[in-house]
Amino acid sequence: MNKKGAFTLAEVLITLAIIGVVAAISIPSVISNTQQQEFKTGLRKAVSVLNSAITMNMAMESETPYDNANLFGYLQRHMSVMKSTTDMSTWFVVESANGKYIVNSAFYTTDGMRYEFRNYKGVETSAAKGGVFRLYETGEPICIAGTSSRGLNVDNERDFDINHCGGCGSLGMPNNPYGTTKPPCMIMVDVNGDRKPNPANINCRYTSCIKPYKYSDPLGLKLTDLFTIMITDREAIPFGVAAQRAMYQAQAKK
């Protein structure tokens, strides 16, 4: 500062440089924290919407997810669906765990979320198809719209075809008050639809640009926009450490 009480050019430049360094360090952290909170809020909303759809089906059609063998169609009855497909690879190409590309069934709702259902359509007719996303925490395949009596560990993938599903129960869970004899179904929701981080290659239509999904840290310390949701005979529940931690942290901060 000079004798007249004004800052010199050097002092101003040094101050601006310090502000720039602080901003460069703090802004990415702020953006990341905001994004993480958005993912948690999105999961909460998705679970709420799914439970509302199940409740509406039970009230208006007297059908639970256990009664209806086609969860993909069952949920769409009472959700605001914008578009749907039984082969997601017609929209964009994502690499599966076995190096092929995913052909899941999926639908988008008007709030911008994407709900995916495992689908083995084309597994016997095309060497390129037959891909499936997996529960990264357990390594098990995610059931599509229904399950078989053998649960998640199946030898014949065709048991999970969208046209041959058997309803969603609570078999194997600590609480099964209705005594259902089928295990729960699993679906996956992308809470921000086609925005990154998933899919990272929304404009990809060919295997030359194929990329895998980016999943959350198994402990839920760093989330992505993908979450696994369990559908039982009566409700939708976040599945896995990451999804449950995100769900209940969001509720605690309400």
PDB file of C-alpha atoms in Angstrom:
ATOM      1  CA  MET A   1       0.000   0.000   0.000  1.00  0.00           C
ATOM      2  CA  ASN A   2       1.419   3.409  -0.940  1.00  0.00           C
ATOM      3  CA  LYS A   3       1.524   6.545   1.169  1.00  0.00           C
ATOM      4  CA  LYS A   4      -1.878   7.692  -0.128  1.00  0.00           C
ATOM      5  CA  GLY A   5      -3.544   4.561   1.220  1.00  0.00           C
ATOM      6  CA  ALA A   6      -4.129   2.976  -2.201  1.00  0.00           C
ATOM      7  CA  PHE A   7      -3.063  -0.526  -3.182  1.00  0.00           C
ATOM      8  CA  THR A   8      -0.223  -0.872  -5.632  1.00  0.00           C
ATOM      9  CA  LEU A   9      -0.639  -2.897  -8.814  1.00  0.00           C
ATOM     10  CA  ALA A  10       1.637  -5.596  -7.423  1.00  0.00           C
ATOM     11  CA  GLU A  11      -0.504  -5.954  -4.295  1.00  0.00           C
ATOM     12  CA  VAL A  12      -3.685  -6.205  -6.347  1.00  0.00           C
ATOM     13  CA  LEU A  13      -2.155  -8.867  -8.577  1.00  0.00           C
ATOM     14  CA  ILE A  14      -0.925 -10.871  -5.572  1.00  0.00           C
ATOM     15  CA  THR A  15      -4.401 -10.688  -3.980  1.00  0.00           C
ATOM     16  CA  LEU A  16      -6.054 -11.821  -7.204  1.00  0.00           C
ATOM     17  CA  ALA A  17      -3.574 -14.666  -7.507  1.00  0.00           C
ATOM     18  CA  ILE A  18      -4.363 -15.855  -3.966  1.00  0.00           C
ATOM     19  CA  ILE A  19      -8.109 -15.662  -4.651  1.00  0.00           C
ATOM     20  CA  GLY A  20      -7.590 -17.638  -7.850  1.00  0.00           C
ATOM     21  CA  VAL A  21      -5.665 -20.385  -6.055  1.00  0.00           C
ATOM     22  CA  VAL A  22      -8.283 -20.641  -3.302  1.00  0.00           C
ATOM     23  CA  ALA A  23     -11.082 -20.777  -5.908  1.00  0.00           C
ATOM     24  CA  ALA A  24      -9.266 -23.441  -7.929  1.00  0.00           C
ATOM     25  CA  ILE A  25      -8.960 -25.568  -4.799  1.00  0.00           C
ATOM     26  CA  SER A  26     -12.449 -25.056  -3.366  1.00  0.00           C
ATOM     27  CA  ILE A  27     -14.775 -24.810  -6.401  1.00  0.00           C
ATOM     28  CA  PRO A  28     -14.315 -28.434  -7.597  1.00  0.00           C
ATOM     29  CA  SER A  29     -15.086 -29.622  -4.059  1.00  0.00           C
ATOM     30  CA  VAL A  30     -18.229 -27.477  -3.908  1.00  0.00           C
ATOM     31  CA  ILE A  31     -19.377 -28.744  -7.315  1.00  0.00           C
ATOM     32  CA  SER A  32     -18.708 -32.353  -6.305  1.00  0.00           C
ATOM     33  CA  ASN A  33     -20.612 -31.996  -3.023  1.00  0.00           C
ATOM     34  CA  THR A  34     -23.551 -30.388  -4.815  1.00  0.00           C
ATOM     35  CA  GLN A  35     -23.589 -33.189  -7.382  1.00  0.00           C
ATOM     36  CA  GLN A  36     -23.449 -35.846  -4.669  1.00  0.00           C
ATOM     37  CA  GLN A  37     -26.424 -34.255  -2.947  1.00  0.00           C
ATOM     38  CA  GLU A  38     -28.330 -34.197  -6.235  1.00  0.00           C
ATOM     39  CA  PHE A  39     -27.714 -37.939  -6.675  1.00  0.00           C
ATOM     40  CA  LYS A  40     -29.006 -38.645  -3.156  1.00  0.00           C
ATOM     41  CA  THR A  41     -32.097 -36.515  -3.708  1.00  0.00           C
ATOM     42  CA  GLY A  42     -32.687 -38.227  -7.053  1.00  0.00           C
ATOM     43  CA  LEU A  43     -32.532 -41.678  -5.457  1.00  0.00           C
ATOM     44  CA  ARG A  44     -35.031 -40.634  -2.816  1.00  0.00           C
ATOM     45  CA  LYS A  45     -37.402 -39.403  -5.482  1.00  0.00           C
ATOM     46  CA  ALA A  46     -37.017 -42.561  -7.590  1.00  0.00           C
ATOM     47  CA  VAL A  47     -37.820 -44.825  -4.645  1.00  0.00           C
ATOM     48  CA  SER A  48     -40.848 -42.672  -3.798  1.00  0.00           C
ATOM     49  CA  VAL A  49     -42.130 -42.768  -7.390  1.00  0.00           C
ATOM     50  CA  LEU A  50     -41.698 -46.540  -7.605  1.00  0.00           C
ATOM     51  CA  ASN A  51     -43.528 -47.075  -4.324  1.00  0.00           C
ATOM     52  CA  SER A  52     -46.337 -44.810  -5.513  1.00  0.00           C
ATOM     53  CA  ALA A  53     -46.659 -46.859  -8.716  1.00  0.00           C
ATOM     54  CA  ILE A  54     -46.779 -50.101  -6.718  1.00  0.00           C
ATOM     55  CA  THR A  55     -49.386 -48.657  -4.353  1.00  0.00           C
ATOM     56  CA  MET A  56     -51.530 -47.465  -7.272  1.00  0.00           C
ATOM     57  CA  ASN A  57     -51.375 -50.885  -8.924  1.00  0.00           C
ATOM     58  CA  MET A  58     -52.373 -52.563  -5.692  1.00  0.00           C
ATOM     59  CA  ALA A  59     -55.240 -50.130  -5.126  1.00  0.00           C
ATOM     60  CA  MET A  60     -56.624 -49.896  -8.665  1.00  0.00           C
ATOM     61  CA  GLU A  61     -55.764 -53.263 -10.233  1.00  0.00           C
ATOM     62  CA  SER A  62     -55.448 -55.330  -7.051  1.00  0.00           C
ATOM     63  CA  GLU A  63     -52.051 -56.541  -8.299  1.00  0.00           C
ATOM     64  CA  THR A  64     -48.785 -56.631  -6.404  1.00  0.00           C
ATOM     65  CA  PRO A  65     -45.374 -57.068  -8.092  1.00  0.00           C
ATOM     66  CA  TYR A  66     -45.653 -60.688  -6.948  1.00  0.00           C
ATOM     67  CA  ASP A  67     -48.926 -61.178  -8.827  1.00  0.00           C
ATOM     68  CA  ASN A  68     -47.741 -59.625 -12.088  1.00  0.00           C
ATOM     69  CA  ALA A  69     -45.009 -61.416 -14.031  1.00  0.00           C
ATOM     70  CA  ASN A  70     -44.034 -58.372 -16.114  1.00  0.00           C
ATOM     71  CA  LEU A  71     -42.549 -55.748 -13.791  1.00  0.00           C
ATOM     72  CA  PHE A  72     -41.422 -53.686 -16.785  1.00  0.00           C
ATOM     73  CA  GLY A  73     -45.015 -53.156 -17.900  1.00  0.00           C
ATOM     74  CA  TYR A  74     -46.453 -53.239 -14.375  1.00  0.00           C
ATOM     75  CA  LEU A  75     -44.553 -50.158 -13.198  1.00  0.00           C
ATOM     76  CA  GLN A  76     -45.187 -48.166 -16.375  1.00  0.00           C
ATOM     77  CA  ARG A  77     -48.949 -48.295 -15.792  1.00  0.00           C
ATOM     78  CA  HIS A  78     -48.767 -45.626 -13.105  1.00  0.00           C
ATOM     79  CA  MET A  79     -45.545 -43.770 -13.913  1.00  0.00           C
ATOM     80  CA  SER A  80     -45.166 -40.784 -16.223  1.00  0.00           C
ATOM     81  CA  VAL A  81     -43.250 -42.581 -18.959  1.00  0.00           C
ATOM     82  CA  MET A  82     -41.819 -40.558 -21.813  1.00  0.00           C
ATOM     83  CA  LYS A  83     -40.358 -43.409 -23.878  1.00  0.00           C
ATOM     84  CA  SER A  84     -39.425 -47.074 -23.462  1.00  0.00           C
ATOM     85  CA  THR A  85     -37.576 -49.855 -25.243  1.00  0.00           C
ATOM     86  CA  THR A  86     -36.847 -53.555 -24.840  1.00  0.00           C
ATOM     87  CA  ASP A  87     -33.368 -53.115 -26.336  1.00  0.00           C
ATOM     88  CA  MET A  88     -31.496 -50.136 -24.907  1.00  0.00           C
ATOM     89  CA  SER A  89     -28.648 -50.585 -27.398  1.00  0.00           C
ATOM     90  CA  THR A  90     -30.867 -48.868 -29.982  1.00  0.00           C
ATOM     91  CA  TRP A  91     -30.376 -45.662 -27.956  1.00  0.00           C
ATOM     92  CA  PHE A  92     -26.706 -45.913 -26.983  1.00  0.00           C
ATOM     93  CA  VAL A  93     -24.106 -48.656 -26.560  1.00  0.00           C
ATOM     94  CA  VAL A  94     -22.673 -49.504 -23.129  1.00  0.00           C
ATOM     95  CA  GLU A  95     -20.147 -52.250 -22.428  1.00  0.00           C
ATOM     96  CA  SER A  96     -21.252 -55.057 -20.121  1.00  0.00           C
ATOM     97  CA  ALA A  97     -19.219 -57.074 -17.654  1.00  0.00           C
ATOM     98  CA  ASN A  98     -18.588 -59.822 -20.204  1.00  0.00           C
ATOM     99  CA  GLY A  99     -17.250 -57.460 -22.886  1.00  0.00           C
ATOM    100  CA  LYS A 100     -20.449 -57.462 -24.920  1.00  0.00           C
ATOM    101  CA  TYR A 101     -22.950 -54.626 -25.005  1.00  0.00           C
ATOM    102  CA  ILE A 102     -26.001 -54.142 -22.874  1.00  0.00           C
ATOM    103  CA  VAL A 103     -29.441 -54.857 -24.286  1.00  0.00           C
ATOM    104  CA  ASN A 104     -31.462 -54.047 -21.182  1.00  0.00           C
ATOM    105  CA  SER A 105     -35.064 -52.951 -21.329  1.00  0.00           C
ATOM    106  CA  ALA A 106     -35.518 -49.384 -20.101  1.00  0.00           C
ATOM    107  CA  PHE A 107     -37.901 -46.484 -19.868  1.00  0.00           C
ATOM    108  CA  TYR A 108     -37.534 -42.767 -19.219  1.00  0.00           C
ATOM    109  CA  THR A 109     -39.923 -40.809 -17.024  1.00  0.00           C
ATOM    110  CA  THR A 110     -40.829 -37.169 -17.567  1.00  0.00           C
ATOM    111  CA  ASP A 111     -38.636 -36.110 -14.643  1.00  0.00           C
ATOM    112  CA  GLY A 112     -35.576 -37.230 -16.620  1.00  0.00           C
ATOM    113  CA  MET A 113     -34.798 -40.528 -14.876  1.00  0.00           C
ATOM    114  CA  ARG A 114     -33.979 -43.786 -16.651  1.00  0.00           C
ATOM    115  CA  TYR A 115     -35.099 -47.124 -15.226  1.00  0.00           C
ATOM    116  CA  GLU A 116     -33.305 -50.231 -16.514  1.00  0.00           C
ATOM    117  CA  PHE A 117     -34.385 -53.856 -16.391  1.00  0.00           C
ATOM    118  CA  ARG A 118     -32.048 -56.695 -17.217  1.00  0.00           C
ATOM    119  CA  ASN A 119     -32.886 -58.263 -20.553  1.00  0.00           C
ATOM    120  CA  TYR A 120     -31.305 -61.176 -22.390  1.00  0.00           C
ATOM    121  CA  LYS A 121     -33.111 -60.461 -25.632  1.00  0.00           C
ATOM    122  CA  GLY A 122     -30.937 -61.652 -28.516  1.00  0.00           C
ATOM    123  CA  VAL A 123     -28.540 -63.715 -26.424  1.00  0.00           C
ATOM    124  CA  GLU A 124     -28.917 -66.768 -28.664  1.00  0.00           C
ATOM    125  CA  THR A 125     -29.047 -65.002 -32.010  1.00  0.00           C
ATOM    126  CA  SER A 126     -26.196 -62.539 -31.791  1.00  0.00           C
ATOM    127  CA  ALA A 127     -22.679 -62.990 -30.473  1.00  0.00           C
ATOM    128  CA  ALA A 128     -22.451 -59.258 -29.803  1.00  0.00           C
ATOM    129  CA  LYS A 129     -25.552 -59.027 -27.655  1.00  0.00           C
ATOM    130  CA  GLY A 130     -26.502 -60.681 -24.389  1.00  0.00           C
ATOM    131  CA  GLY A 131     -24.745 -58.121 -22.184  1.00  0.00           C
ATOM    132  CA  VAL A 132     -25.900 -57.466 -18.636  1.00  0.00           C
ATOM    133  CA  PHE A 133     -24.966 -54.995 -15.946  1.00  0.00           C
ATOM    134  CA  ARG A 134     -24.036 -56.605 -12.630  1.00  0.00           C
ATOM    135  CA  LEU A 135     -24.341 -55.797  -8.958  1.00  0.00           C
ATOM    136  CA  TYR A 136     -20.811 -54.520  -8.503  1.00  0.00           C
ATOM    137  CA  GLU A 137     -20.983 -55.198  -4.758  1.00  0.00           C
ATOM    138  CA  THR A 138     -21.747 -58.904  -5.128  1.00  0.00           C
ATOM    139  CA  GLY A 139     -20.815 -59.800  -8.699  1.00  0.00           C
ATOM    140  CA  GLU A 140     -24.265 -61.275  -9.227  1.00  0.00           C
ATOM    141  CA  PRO A 141     -26.432 -60.561 -12.268  1.00  0.00           C
ATOM    142  CA  ILE A 142     -29.333 -58.202 -11.696  1.00  0.00           C
ATOM    143  CA  CYS A 143     -32.674 -59.865 -12.231  1.00  0.00           C
ATOM    144  CA  ILE A 144     -34.867 -58.354 -14.858  1.00  0.00           C
ATOM    145  CA  ALA A 145     -38.624 -58.024 -14.444  1.00  0.00           C
ATOM    146  CA  GLY A 146     -38.890 -61.285 -12.550  1.00  0.00           C
ATOM    147  CA  THR A 147     -36.929 -64.107 -11.058  1.00  0.00           C
ATOM    148  CA  SER A 148     -36.732 -67.866 -11.150  1.00  0.00           C
ATOM    149  CA  SER A 149     -37.067 -70.209  -8.210  1.00  0.00           C
ATOM    150  CA  ARG A 150     -33.288 -70.434  -8.114  1.00  0.00           C
ATOM    151  CA  GLY A 151     -32.888 -66.764  -7.212  1.00  0.00           C
ATOM    152  CA  LEU A 152     -29.984 -64.646  -8.425  1.00  0.00           C
ATOM    153  CA  ASN A 153     -27.568 -67.480  -9.171  1.00  0.00           C
ATOM    154  CA  VAL A 154     -28.907 -68.963 -12.382  1.00  0.00           C
ATOM    155  CA  ASP A 155     -27.376 -71.334 -14.880  1.00  0.00           C
ATOM    156  CA  ASN A 156     -29.835 -70.598 -17.658  1.00  0.00           C
ATOM    157  CA  GLU A 157     -29.963 -66.883 -18.448  1.00  0.00           C
ATOM    158  CA  ARG A 158     -33.159 -67.352 -20.437  1.00  0.00           C
ATOM    159  CA  ASP A 159     -34.998 -67.742 -17.130  1.00  0.00           C
ATOM    160  CA  PHE A 160     -34.729 -63.984 -16.866  1.00  0.00           C
ATOM    161  CA  ASP A 161     -36.065 -63.089 -20.277  1.00  0.00           C
ATOM    162  CA  ILE A 162     -38.536 -60.210 -20.123  1.00  0.00           C
ATOM    163  CA  ASN A 163     -41.304 -62.436 -21.486  1.00  0.00           C
ATOM    164  CA  HIS A 164     -40.712 -65.245 -18.987  1.00  0.00           C
ATOM    165  CA  CYS A 165     -40.495 -63.542 -15.599  1.00  0.00           C
ATOM    166  CA  GLY A 166     -42.264 -64.781 -12.510  1.00  0.00           C
ATOM    167  CA  GLY A 167     -43.024 -61.877 -10.196  1.00  0.00           C
ATOM    168  CA  CYS A 168     -41.167 -60.332  -7.279  1.00  0.00           C
ATOM    169  CA  GLY A 169     -41.345 -61.734  -3.750  1.00  0.00           C
ATOM    170  CA  SER A 170     -39.558 -61.488  -0.412  1.00  0.00           C
ATOM    171  CA  LEU A 171     -38.077 -64.975  -0.241  1.00  0.00           C
ATOM    172  CA  GLY A 172     -34.770 -64.934   1.646  1.00  0.00           C
ATOM    173  CA  MET A 173     -35.375 -61.567   3.293  1.00  0.00           C
ATOM    174  CA  PRO A 174     -35.529 -61.247   7.103  1.00  0.00           C
ATOM    175  CA  ASN A 175     -39.164 -60.158   6.901  1.00  0.00           C
ATOM    176  CA  ASN A 176     -41.552 -62.039   4.628  1.00  0.00           C
ATOM    177  CA  PRO A 177     -44.977 -61.597   6.278  1.00  0.00           C
ATOM    178  CA  TYR A 178     -46.934 -62.848   3.269  1.00  0.00           C
ATOM    179  CA  GLY A 179     -44.843 -65.984   2.876  1.00  0.00           C
ATOM    180  CA  THR A 180     -43.946 -65.333  -0.760  1.00  0.00           C
ATOM    181  CA  THR A 181     -41.923 -68.038  -2.473  1.00  0.00           C
ATOM    182  CA  LYS A 182     -40.002 -65.926  -4.994  1.00  0.00           C
ATOM    183  CA  PRO A 183     -36.941 -63.729  -4.344  1.00  0.00           C
ATOM    184  CA  PRO A 184     -37.000 -59.959  -4.948  1.00  0.00           C
ATOM    185  CA  CYS A 185     -36.357 -58.397  -8.341  1.00  0.00           C
ATOM    186  CA  MET A 186     -33.614 -55.840  -8.975  1.00  0.00           C
ATOM    187  CA  ILE A 187     -33.747 -52.854 -11.283  1.00  0.00           C
ATOM    188  CA  MET A 188     -31.356 -49.981 -11.828  1.00  0.00           C
ATOM    189  CA  VAL A 189     -32.168 -46.268 -11.958  1.00  0.00           C
ATOM    190  CA  ASP A 190     -30.074 -43.475 -13.443  1.00  0.00           C
ATOM    191  CA  VAL A 191     -31.317 -40.493 -11.474  1.00  0.00           C
ATOM    192  CA  ASN A 192     -30.243 -37.901 -14.056  1.00  0.00           C
ATOM    193  CA  GLY A 193     -31.063 -39.808 -17.212  1.00  0.00           C
ATOM    194  CA  ASP A 194     -28.597 -39.319 -20.035  1.00  0.00           C
ATOM    195  CA  ARG A 195     -26.404 -36.764 -18.292  1.00  0.00           C
ATOM    196  CA  LYS A 196     -22.911 -37.746 -17.177  1.00  0.00           C
ATOM    197  CA  PRO A 197     -21.291 -39.590 -15.509  1.00  0.00           C
ATOM    198  CA  ASN A 198     -23.607 -42.275 -16.928  1.00  0.00           C
ATOM    199  CA  PRO A 199     -23.766 -42.940 -19.742  1.00  0.00           C
ATOM    200  CA  ALA A 200     -20.392 -41.466 -20.615  1.00  0.00           C
ATOM    201  CA  ASN A 201     -21.031 -42.081 -24.311  1.00  0.00           C
ATOM    202  CA  ILE A 202     -24.617 -40.989 -24.880  1.00  0.00           C
ATOM    203  CA  ASN A 203     -23.999 -40.439 -28.599  1.00  0.00           C
ATOM    204  CA  CYS A 204     -22.372 -43.842 -29.075  1.00  0.00           C
ATOM    205  CA  ARG A 205     -24.157 -46.182 -31.480  1.00  0.00           C
ATOM    206  CA  TYR A 206     -21.283 -48.508 -32.378  1.00  0.00           C
ATOM    207  CA  THR A 207     -18.898 -50.805 -30.527  1.00  0.00           C
ATOM    208  CA  SER A 208     -15.971 -48.584 -31.560  1.00  0.00           C
ATOM    209  CA  CYS A 209     -16.985 -46.035 -28.921  1.00  0.00           C
ATOM    210  CA  ILE A 210     -18.300 -48.475 -26.318  1.00  0.00           C
ATOM    211  CA  LYS A 211     -17.708 -47.649 -22.634  1.00  0.00           C
ATOM    212  CA  PRO A 212     -18.749 -49.375 -19.405  1.00  0.00           C
ATOM    213  CA  TYR A 213     -20.961 -47.880 -16.713  1.00  0.00           C
ATOM    214  CA  LYS A 214     -19.306 -46.031 -13.842  1.00  0.00           C
ATOM    215  CA  TYR A 215     -20.581 -47.332 -10.504  1.00  0.00           C
ATOM    216  CA  SER A 216     -20.504 -45.797  -7.043  1.00  0.00           C
ATOM    217  CA  ASP A 217     -17.813 -46.611  -4.530  1.00  0.00           C
ATOM    218  CA  PRO A 218     -19.075 -49.803  -2.767  1.00  0.00           C
ATOM    219  CA  LEU A 219     -19.047 -47.991   0.587  1.00  0.00           C
ATOM    220  CA  GLY A 220     -21.075 -45.097  -0.782  1.00  0.00           C
ATOM    221  CA  LEU A 221     -18.320 -42.555  -0.131  1.00  0.00           C
ATOM    222  CA  LYS A 222     -18.373 -41.327  -3.731  1.00  0.00           C
ATOM    223  CA  LEU A 223     -21.611 -41.797  -5.642  1.00  0.00           C
ATOM    224  CA  THR A 224     -22.459 -41.850  -9.311  1.00  0.00           C
ATOM    225  CA  ASP A 225     -25.929 -41.355 -10.775  1.00  0.00           C
ATOM    226  CA  LEU A 226     -26.673 -45.124 -10.883  1.00  0.00           C
ATOM    227  CA  PHE A 227     -28.427 -46.957  -8.066  1.00  0.00           C
ATOM    228  CA  THR A 228     -29.801 -50.475  -7.654  1.00  0.00           C
ATOM    229  CA  ILE A 229     -33.339 -50.783  -6.278  1.00  0.00           C
ATOM    230  CA  MET A 230     -34.916 -53.962  -4.949  1.00  0.00           C
ATOM    231  CA  ILE A 231     -38.569 -54.634  -5.745  1.00  0.00           C
ATOM    232  CA  THR A 232     -40.352 -56.979  -3.338  1.00  0.00           C
ATOM    233  CA  ASP A 233     -43.958 -58.149  -3.304  1.00  0.00           C
ATOM    234  CA  ARG A 234     -45.014 -54.871  -1.646  1.00  0.00           C
ATOM    235  CA  GLU A 235     -42.401 -52.121  -2.034  1.00  0.00           C
ATOM    236  CA  ALA A 236     -39.263 -50.653  -3.583  1.00  0.00           C
ATOM    237  CA  ILE A 237     -36.137 -50.541  -1.399  1.00  0.00           C
ATOM    238  CA  PRO A 238     -32.648 -49.145  -2.155  1.00  0.00           C
ATOM    239  CA  PHE A 239     -30.263 -52.084  -2.481  1.00  0.00           C
ATOM    240  CA  GLY A 240     -26.632 -52.251  -1.424  1.00  0.00           C
ATOM    241  CA  VAL A 241     -24.444 -50.164   0.867  1.00  0.00           C
ATOM    242  CA  ALA A 242     -24.080 -47.234  -1.542  1.00  0.00           C
ATOM    243  CA  ALA A 243     -27.806 -46.926  -2.290  1.00  0.00           C
ATOM    244  CA  GLN A 244     -28.902 -47.354   1.323  1.00  0.00           C
ATOM    245  CA  ARG A 245     -26.340 -44.918   2.613  1.00  0.00           C
ATOM    246  CA  ALA A 246     -27.359 -42.358  -0.003  1.00  0.00           C
ATOM    247  CA  MET A 247     -31.051 -42.843   0.770  1.00  0.00           C
ATOM    248  CA  TYR A 248     -30.851 -42.572   4.528  1.00  0.00           C
ATOM    249  CA  GLN A 249     -28.286 -39.748   4.564  1.00  0.00           C
ATOM    250  CA  ALA A 250     -30.647 -37.761   2.339  1.00  0.00           C
ATOM    251  CA  GLN A 251     -33.523 -38.439   4.741  1.00  0.00           C
ATOM    252  CA  ALA A 252     -31.453 -37.486   7.769  1.00  0.00           C
ATOM    253  CA  LYS A 253     -30.631 -34.084   6.258  1.00  0.00           C
ATOM    254  CA  LYS A 254     -34.255 -33.280   5.482  1.00  0.00           C
TER     255      LYS A 254
END
